[in-house]
């Protein structure tokens, strides 16, 4: 990147953070700094950063979002408030803040677009996380208005890739299915999958997220509204499972537990804004991304978060 020599990545050890590669980047871990604490955050932010890519968050699957609402709210609201305010205080020129499609209202007209974030309450299952994330959007807009800062939020759909959290209970759908299939193959057992496989979701590889974020930083993007980072390609859970099975060369039985809940049928998003900004951008094909992620998980089983 030409003019930006010093870029701080918060959540630098995570799924998204590890995809920013190069000498300009400094990867921050919660071990270096607890971003819930204002003084600790300020100590890191006063080091004159050209830009900050803010990936740190308390993240989890549906189960942990429902069980630990207090923690999800407190951690995320504190982390975001400290990061955005410290960036302003120490004159950071550019900041990109990660939201999530969970911020959108439960009762929304699909496809999701950038202008629909605040049109109604989010789903009750993860409303603590969603409201905390929504407030980051409000804070960024307020700071743009009052201080004229070039700060922006991005809204990725479901992300997958290496360095994800592969925990079967608390992880997101792809890493948790990868881990399950790995164990089924290892133990010669059937691969049990919740639901019917019919729901559709949009998935994006973490490498695409990093590349698109870099493009946004370079482009000088400065709209009030955030940008949805999505392929807008819907993939069924059945196709996800088939691709994982193929990548593992798993020959055992796949058992669909259709008495278990399916969740919402589809949550399509509209990536028109992203495509307008970067019309030639080519996303990593889904099958290739899954194959690489499975390979990474197998090779890094011991150290993988699980
Ligand atoms: P990860 O959980 O992989 O990474 C988040 C990182 O945040 C962790 O590595 C952790 O650091 C760090 N972190 C958590 N709490 C603190 C804290 N108190 N102080 C400092 N650092 C902390 O998440 P992802 O990479 O998946 O997500 C990146 C961003 O994208 C998040 O904002 C998330 O909400 C958003 N997002 C993710 C999606 C997904 O499907 N994964 C979908 C949509 C949005 P450490 O490991 O060092 O403890």
PDB file of N, CA and C and ligand atoms in Angstrom, residues 10-18 28-37 41 54-60 75-76 79-80 97-102 129 133 154-160 162-165 172 203-204 206 209 305, ligand 1:
ATOM      1  N   UNK A  10      -6.603  -5.080  14.545  1.00  0.00           N
ATOM      2  CA  UNK A  10      -7.095  -5.620  15.829  1.00  0.00           C
ATOM      3  C   UNK A  10      -7.717  -6.990  15.522  1.00  0.00           C
ATOM      4  N   UNK A  11      -7.697  -7.883  16.504  1.00  0.00           N
ATOM      5  CA  UNK A  11      -8.155  -9.254  16.226  1.00  0.00           C
ATOM      6  C   UNK A  11      -7.216  -9.919  15.229  1.00  0.00           C
ATOM      7  N   UNK A  12      -5.937  -9.580  15.331  1.00  0.00           N
ATOM      8  CA  UNK A  12      -4.947  -9.989  14.330  1.00  0.00           C
ATOM      9  C   UNK A  12      -4.654 -11.478  14.279  1.00  0.00           C
ATOM     10  N   UNK A  13      -5.075 -12.224  15.298  1.00  0.00           N
ATOM     11  CA  UNK A  13      -4.829 -13.678  15.284  1.00  0.00           C
ATOM     12  C   UNK A  13      -6.043 -14.453  14.804  1.00  0.00           C
ATOM     13  N   UNK A  14      -7.108 -13.754  14.498  1.00  0.00           N
ATOM     14  CA  UNK A  14      -8.373 -14.410  14.169  1.00  0.00           C
ATOM     15  C   UNK A  14      -8.509 -14.814  12.712  1.00  0.00           C
ATOM     16  N   UNK A  15      -9.693 -15.290  12.370  1.00  0.00           N
ATOM     17  CA  UNK A  15     -10.001 -15.747  11.014  1.00  0.00           C
ATOM     18  C   UNK A  15      -9.692 -14.671   9.967  1.00  0.00           C
ATOM     19  N   UNK A  16     -10.198 -13.475  10.187  1.00  0.00           N
ATOM     20  CA  UNK A  16      -9.996 -12.398   9.212  1.00  0.00           C
ATOM     21  C   UNK A  16      -8.622 -11.758   9.390  1.00  0.00           C
ATOM     22  N   UNK A  17      -8.263 -11.459  10.644  1.00  0.00           N
ATOM     23  CA  UNK A  17      -7.032 -10.719  10.918  1.00  0.00           C
ATOM     24  C   UNK A  17      -5.781 -11.362  10.336  1.00  0.00           C
ATOM     25  N   UNK A  18      -5.708 -12.690  10.372  1.00  0.00           N
ATOM     26  CA  UNK A  18      -4.501 -13.383   9.882  1.00  0.00           C
ATOM     27  C   UNK A  18      -4.357 -13.291   8.356  1.00  0.00           C
ATOM     28  N   UNK A  28      -2.544  -7.315  16.257  1.00  0.00           N
ATOM     29  CA  UNK A  28      -2.767  -7.211  17.701  1.00  0.00           C
ATOM     30  C   UNK A  28      -3.600  -8.391  18.192  1.00  0.00           C
ATOM     31  N   UNK A  29      -3.173  -8.947  19.324  1.00  0.00           N
ATOM     32  CA  UNK A  29      -3.939 -10.044  19.928  1.00  0.00           C
ATOM     33  C   UNK A  29      -4.511  -9.549  21.262  1.00  0.00           C
ATOM     34  N   UNK A  30      -5.496 -10.275  21.793  1.00  0.00           N
ATOM     35  CA  UNK A  30      -6.029  -9.879  23.104  1.00  0.00           C
ATOM     36  C   UNK A  30      -4.957 -10.059  24.172  1.00  0.00           C
ATOM     37  N   UNK A  31      -3.926 -10.860  23.855  1.00  0.00           N
ATOM     38  CA  UNK A  31      -2.822 -11.042  24.812  1.00  0.00           C
ATOM     39  C   UNK A  31      -1.967  -9.774  24.899  1.00  0.00           C
ATOM     40  N   UNK A  32      -1.895  -9.021  23.775  1.00  0.00           N
ATOM     41  CA  UNK A  32      -1.112  -7.773  23.779  1.00  0.00           C
ATOM     42  C   UNK A  32      -1.906  -6.652  24.425  1.00  0.00           C
ATOM     43  N   UNK A  33      -3.220  -6.685  24.218  1.00  0.00           N
ATOM     44  CA  UNK A  33      -4.037  -5.564  24.689  1.00  0.00           C
ATOM     45  C   UNK A  33      -5.498  -5.997  24.796  1.00  0.00           C
ATOM     46  N   UNK A  34      -6.081  -5.770  25.952  1.00  0.00           N
ATOM     47  CA  UNK A  34      -7.507  -6.031  26.122  1.00  0.00           C
ATOM     48  C   UNK A  34      -8.263  -4.763  25.709  1.00  0.00           C
ATOM     49  N   UNK A  35      -8.867  -4.818  24.545  1.00  0.00           N
ATOM     50  CA  UNK A  35      -9.500  -3.621  23.979  1.00  0.00           C
ATOM     51  C   UNK A  35     -10.760  -3.203  24.735  1.00  0.00           C
ATOM     52  N   UNK A  36     -11.169  -3.996  25.733  1.00  0.00           N
ATOM     53  CA  UNK A  36     -12.296  -3.559  26.564  1.00  0.00           C
ATOM     54  C   UNK A  36     -11.835  -2.478  27.536  1.00  0.00           C
ATOM     55  N   UNK A  37     -10.500  -2.360  27.677  1.00  0.00           N
ATOM     56  CA  UNK A  37      -9.952  -1.404  28.645  1.00  0.00           C
ATOM     57  C   UNK A  37      -9.435  -0.162  27.922  1.00  0.00           C
ATOM     58  N   UNK A  41      -6.082   0.328  25.484  1.00  0.00           N
ATOM     59  CA  UNK A  41      -6.325   0.631  24.069  1.00  0.00           C
ATOM     60  C   UNK A  41      -5.561   1.893  23.674  1.00  0.00           C
ATOM     61  N   UNK A  54     -10.237  -2.838  12.104  1.00  0.00           N
ATOM     62  CA  UNK A  54     -10.723  -3.309  13.409  1.00  0.00           C
ATOM     63  C   UNK A  54     -11.546  -4.597  13.259  1.00  0.00           C
ATOM     64  N   UNK A  55     -10.854  -5.737  13.455  1.00  0.00           N
ATOM     65  CA  UNK A  55     -11.519  -7.045  13.333  1.00  0.00           C
ATOM     66  C   UNK A  55     -11.856  -7.638  14.696  1.00  0.00           C
ATOM     67  N   UNK A  56     -11.282  -7.108  15.769  1.00  0.00           N
ATOM     68  CA  UNK A  56     -11.485  -7.745  17.081  1.00  0.00           C
ATOM     69  C   UNK A  56     -12.949  -7.665  17.504  1.00  0.00           C
ATOM     70  N   UNK A  57     -13.435  -8.749  18.040  1.00  0.00           N
ATOM     71  CA  UNK A  57     -14.810  -8.799  18.547  1.00  0.00           C
ATOM     72  C   UNK A  57     -14.970 -10.086  19.333  1.00  0.00           C
ATOM     73  N   UNK A  58     -15.958 -10.096  20.209  1.00  0.00           N
ATOM     74  CA  UNK A  58     -16.340 -11.371  20.808  1.00  0.00           C
ATOM     75  C   UNK A  58     -17.304 -12.001  19.819  1.00  0.00           C
ATOM     76  N   UNK A  59     -16.864 -13.096  19.184  1.00  0.00           N
ATOM     77  CA  UNK A  59     -17.609 -13.719  18.092  1.00  0.00           C
ATOM     78  C   UNK A  59     -18.000 -15.131  18.502  1.00  0.00           C
ATOM     79  N   UNK A  60     -19.145 -15.594  18.041  1.00  0.00           N
ATOM     80  CA  UNK A  60     -19.514 -16.977  18.345  1.00  0.00           C
ATOM     81  C   UNK A  60     -20.699 -17.424  17.523  1.00  0.00           C
ATOM     82  N   UNK A  75     -18.592  -6.935  26.004  1.00  0.00           N
ATOM     83  CA  UNK A  75     -17.300  -6.981  25.330  1.00  0.00           C
ATOM     84  C   UNK A  75     -17.326  -6.173  24.032  1.00  0.00           C
ATOM     85  N   UNK A  76     -18.368  -6.389  23.243  1.00  0.00           N
ATOM     86  CA  UNK A  76     -18.382  -5.737  21.927  1.00  0.00           C
ATOM     87  C   UNK A  76     -18.619  -4.234  22.017  1.00  0.00           C
ATOM     88  N   UNK A  79     -15.255  -2.819  23.380  1.00  0.00           N
ATOM     89  CA  UNK A  79     -14.175  -2.899  22.384  1.00  0.00           C
ATOM     90  C   UNK A  79     -14.388  -1.828  21.301  1.00  0.00           C
ATOM     91  N   UNK A  80     -15.598  -1.769  20.749  1.00  0.00           N
ATOM     92  CA  UNK A  80     -15.846  -0.837  19.645  1.00  0.00           C
ATOM     93  C   UNK A  80     -15.749   0.617  20.094  1.00  0.00           C
ATOM     94  N   UNK A  97     -14.212  -0.652  10.367  1.00  0.00           N
ATOM     95  CA  UNK A  97     -14.810  -1.399  11.486  1.00  0.00           C
ATOM     96  C   UNK A  97     -15.678  -2.522  10.928  1.00  0.00           C
ATOM     97  N   UNK A  98     -15.481  -3.726  11.479  1.00  0.00           N
ATOM     98  CA  UNK A  98     -16.260  -4.878  11.016  1.00  0.00           C
ATOM     99  C   UNK A  98     -17.584  -5.007  11.755  1.00  0.00           C
ATOM    100  N   UNK A  99     -18.667  -4.971  11.000  1.00  0.00           N
ATOM    101  CA  UNK A  99     -19.991  -5.315  11.539  1.00  0.00           C
ATOM    102  C   UNK A  99     -20.291  -6.739  11.085  1.00  0.00           C
ATOM    103  N   UNK A 100     -21.568  -7.101  11.032  1.00  0.00           N
ATOM    104  CA  UNK A 100     -21.939  -8.451  10.616  1.00  0.00           C
ATOM    105  C   UNK A 100     -23.378  -8.380  10.097  1.00  0.00           C
ATOM    106  N   UNK A 101     -23.792  -9.329   9.294  1.00  0.00           N
ATOM    107  CA  UNK A 101     -25.178  -9.278   8.800  1.00  0.00           C
ATOM    108  C   UNK A 101     -26.183  -9.542   9.932  1.00  0.00           C
ATOM    109  N   UNK A 102     -25.700  -9.988  11.108  1.00  0.00           N
ATOM    110  CA  UNK A 102     -26.592 -10.138  12.271  1.00  0.00           C
ATOM    111  C   UNK A 102     -27.182  -8.800  12.682  1.00  0.00           C
ATOM    112  N   UNK A 129     -25.401  -9.093  20.762  1.00  0.00           N
ATOM    113  CA  UNK A 129     -24.281  -8.929  19.829  1.00  0.00           C
ATOM    114  C   UNK A 129     -24.658  -7.933  18.727  1.00  0.00           C
ATOM    115  N   UNK A 133     -23.021  -4.237  17.883  1.00  0.00           N
ATOM    116  CA  UNK A 133     -22.410  -3.972  16.572  1.00  0.00           C
ATOM    117  C   UNK A 133     -23.082  -2.782  15.882  1.00  0.00           C
ATOM    118  N   UNK A 154     -17.773  -2.123   7.480  1.00  0.00           N
ATOM    119  CA  UNK A 154     -18.056  -3.126   6.452  1.00  0.00           C
ATOM    120  C   UNK A 154     -18.941  -4.215   7.073  1.00  0.00           C
ATOM    121  N   UNK A 155     -19.781  -4.816   6.226  1.00  0.00           N
ATOM    122  CA  UNK A 155     -20.707  -5.847   6.732  1.00  0.00           C
ATOM    123  C   UNK A 155     -20.497  -7.144   5.939  1.00  0.00           C
ATOM    124  N   UNK A 156     -19.671  -8.042   6.439  1.00  0.00           N
ATOM    125  CA  UNK A 156     -19.485  -9.300   5.708  1.00  0.00           C
ATOM    126  C   UNK A 156     -20.617 -10.286   5.975  1.00  0.00           C
ATOM    127  N   UNK A 157     -20.884 -11.138   4.998  1.00  0.00           N
ATOM    128  CA  UNK A 157     -21.787 -12.276   5.248  1.00  0.00           C
ATOM    129  C   UNK A 157     -20.940 -13.363   5.934  1.00  0.00           C
ATOM    130  N   UNK A 158     -21.394 -14.615   5.943  1.00  0.00           N
ATOM    131  CA  UNK A 158     -20.662 -15.680   6.670  1.00  0.00           C
ATOM    132  C   UNK A 158     -19.256 -15.876   6.107  1.00  0.00           C
ATOM    133  N   UNK A 159     -18.271 -15.722   6.989  1.00  0.00           N
ATOM    134  CA  UNK A 159     -16.874 -15.850   6.544  1.00  0.00           C
ATOM    135  C   UNK A 159     -16.358 -17.239   6.921  1.00  0.00           C
ATOM    136  N   UNK A 160     -15.492 -17.796   6.079  1.00  0.00           N
ATOM    137  CA  UNK A 160     -14.845 -19.063   6.431  1.00  0.00           C
ATOM    138  C   UNK A 160     -13.405 -19.021   5.933  1.00  0.00           C
ATOM    139  N   UNK A 162      -8.962 -20.512   6.901  1.00  0.00           N
ATOM    140  CA  UNK A 162      -8.039 -20.996   7.926  1.00  0.00           C
ATOM    141  C   UNK A 162      -8.111 -20.120   9.180  1.00  0.00           C
ATOM    142  N   UNK A 163      -7.649 -20.649  10.289  1.00  0.00           N
ATOM    143  CA  UNK A 163      -7.613 -19.913  11.563  1.00  0.00           C
ATOM    144  C   UNK A 163      -8.986 -19.553  12.121  1.00  0.00           C
ATOM    145  N   UNK A 164     -10.009 -20.231  11.653  1.00  0.00           N
ATOM    146  CA  UNK A 164     -11.350 -20.013  12.193  1.00  0.00           C
ATOM    147  C   UNK A 164     -11.449 -20.710  13.551  1.00  0.00           C
ATOM    148  N   UNK A 165     -12.585 -20.541  14.207  1.00  0.00           N
ATOM    149  CA  UNK A 165     -12.860 -21.295  15.424  1.00  0.00           C
ATOM    150  C   UNK A 165     -13.630 -22.559  15.019  1.00  0.00           C
ATOM    151  N   UNK A 172     -19.009 -21.328  13.902  1.00  0.00           N
ATOM    152  CA  UNK A 172     -19.990 -21.079  12.850  1.00  0.00           C
ATOM    153  C   UNK A 172     -20.204 -22.358  12.039  1.00  0.00           C
ATOM    154  N   UNK A 203     -21.614 -17.369   1.628  1.00  0.00           N
ATOM    155  CA  UNK A 203     -20.328 -17.551   2.302  1.00  0.00           C
ATOM    156  C   UNK A 203     -19.238 -16.818   1.526  1.00  0.00           C
ATOM    157  N   UNK A 204     -18.288 -16.294   2.289  1.00  0.00           N
ATOM    158  CA  UNK A 204     -17.177 -15.591   1.627  1.00  0.00           C
ATOM    159  C   UNK A 204     -15.873 -15.997   2.315  1.00  0.00           C
ATOM    160  N   UNK A 206     -12.145 -15.796   3.839  1.00  0.00           N
ATOM    161  CA  UNK A 206     -11.472 -14.721   4.590  1.00  0.00           C
ATOM    162  C   UNK A 206     -10.418 -13.989   3.744  1.00  0.00           C
ATOM    163  N   UNK A 209     -12.177 -11.292   2.013  1.00  0.00           N
ATOM    164  CA  UNK A 209     -12.498 -10.204   2.948  1.00  0.00           C
ATOM    165  C   UNK A 209     -11.284  -9.279   3.097  1.00  0.00           C
ATOM    166  N   UNK A 305      -7.972 -23.585  16.615  1.00  0.00           N
ATOM    167  CA  UNK A 305      -8.941 -23.275  17.681  1.00  0.00           C
ATOM    168  C   UNK A 305     -10.099 -24.232  17.551  1.00  0.00           C
TER     169      UNK A 305
HETATM  170  P1  LIG B   1     -12.253 -14.244  15.328  1.00  0.00           P
HETATM  171  O1  LIG B   1     -12.947 -14.689  16.554  1.00  0.00           O
HETATM  172  O2  LIG B   1     -11.550 -15.243  14.506  1.00  0.00           O
HETATM  173  O3  LIG B   1     -11.240 -13.098  15.689  1.00  0.00           O
HETATM  174  C1  LIG B   1     -11.607 -12.060  16.540  1.00  0.00           C
HETATM  175  C2  LIG B   1     -10.432 -11.731  17.389  1.00  0.00           C
HETATM  176  O4  LIG B   1     -10.839 -10.718  18.313  1.00  0.00           O
HETATM  177  C3  LIG B   1      -9.910 -12.874  18.231  1.00  0.00           C
HETATM  178  O5  LIG B   1      -8.813 -13.473  17.585  1.00  0.00           O
HETATM  179  C4  LIG B   1      -9.511 -12.224  19.561  1.00  0.00           C
HETATM  180  O6  LIG B   1      -8.138 -12.165  19.762  1.00  0.00           O
HETATM  181  C5  LIG B   1      -9.941 -10.759  19.380  1.00  0.00           C
HETATM  182  N1  LIG B   1     -10.557 -10.272  20.610  1.00  0.00           N
HETATM  183  C6  LIG B   1     -11.665 -10.741  21.243  1.00  0.00           C
HETATM  184  N2  LIG B   1     -11.855 -10.072  22.392  1.00  0.00           N
HETATM  185  C7  LIG B   1     -10.833  -9.165  22.480  1.00  0.00           C
HETATM  186  C8  LIG B   1     -10.475  -8.194  23.451  1.00  0.00           C
HETATM  187  N3  LIG B   1     -11.181  -8.016  24.563  1.00  0.00           N
HETATM  188  N4  LIG B   1      -9.361  -7.445  23.223  1.00  0.00           N
HETATM  189  C9  LIG B   1      -8.625  -7.629  22.123  1.00  0.00           C
HETATM  190  N5  LIG B   1      -8.914  -8.522  21.158  1.00  0.00           N
HETATM  191  C10 LIG B   1     -10.007  -9.286  21.354  1.00  0.00           C
HETATM  192  O7  LIG B   1     -13.321 -13.427  14.478  1.00  0.00           O
HETATM  193  P2  LIG B   1     -13.375 -13.241  12.896  1.00  0.00           P
HETATM  194  O8  LIG B   1     -12.014 -13.045  12.355  1.00  0.00           O
HETATM  195  O9  LIG B   1     -14.258 -14.301  12.399  1.00  0.00           O
HETATM  196  O10 LIG B   1     -14.197 -11.889  12.793  1.00  0.00           O
HETATM  197  C11 LIG B   1     -13.589 -10.638  12.476  1.00  0.00           C
HETATM  198  C12 LIG B   1     -14.676  -9.584  12.468  1.00  0.00           C
HETATM  199  O11 LIG B   1     -15.633  -9.887  11.453  1.00  0.00           O
HETATM  200  C13 LIG B   1     -15.461  -9.500  13.778  1.00  0.00           C
HETATM  201  O12 LIG B   1     -15.736  -8.162  14.065  1.00  0.00           O
HETATM  202  C14 LIG B   1     -16.743 -10.256  13.481  1.00  0.00           C
HETATM  203  O13 LIG B   1     -17.808  -9.775  14.246  1.00  0.00           O
HETATM  204  C15 LIG B   1     -16.931  -9.937  12.014  1.00  0.00           C
HETATM  205  N6  LIG B   1     -17.710 -10.947  11.286  1.00  0.00           N
HETATM  206  C16 LIG B   1     -17.352 -12.271  11.284  1.00  0.00           C
HETATM  207  C17 LIG B   1     -18.096 -13.195  10.569  1.00  0.00           C
HETATM  208  C18 LIG B   1     -17.738 -14.647  10.523  1.00  0.00           C
HETATM  209  O14 LIG B   1     -18.457 -15.407   9.869  1.00  0.00           O
HETATM  210  N7  LIG B   1     -16.664 -15.088  11.158  1.00  0.00           N
HETATM  211  C19 LIG B   1     -19.270 -12.788   9.792  1.00  0.00           C
HETATM  212  C20 LIG B   1     -19.538 -11.381   9.837  1.00  0.00           C
HETATM  213  C21 LIG B   1     -18.780 -10.517  10.560  1.00  0.00           C
HETATM  214  P3  LIG B   1      -7.231 -13.354  20.431  1.00  0.00           P
HETATM  215  O15 LIG B   1      -7.377 -14.526  19.500  1.00  0.00           O
HETATM  216  O16 LIG B   1      -5.880 -12.767  20.408  1.00  0.00           O
HETATM  217  O17 LIG B   1      -7.809 -13.621  21.785  1.00  0.00           O
END
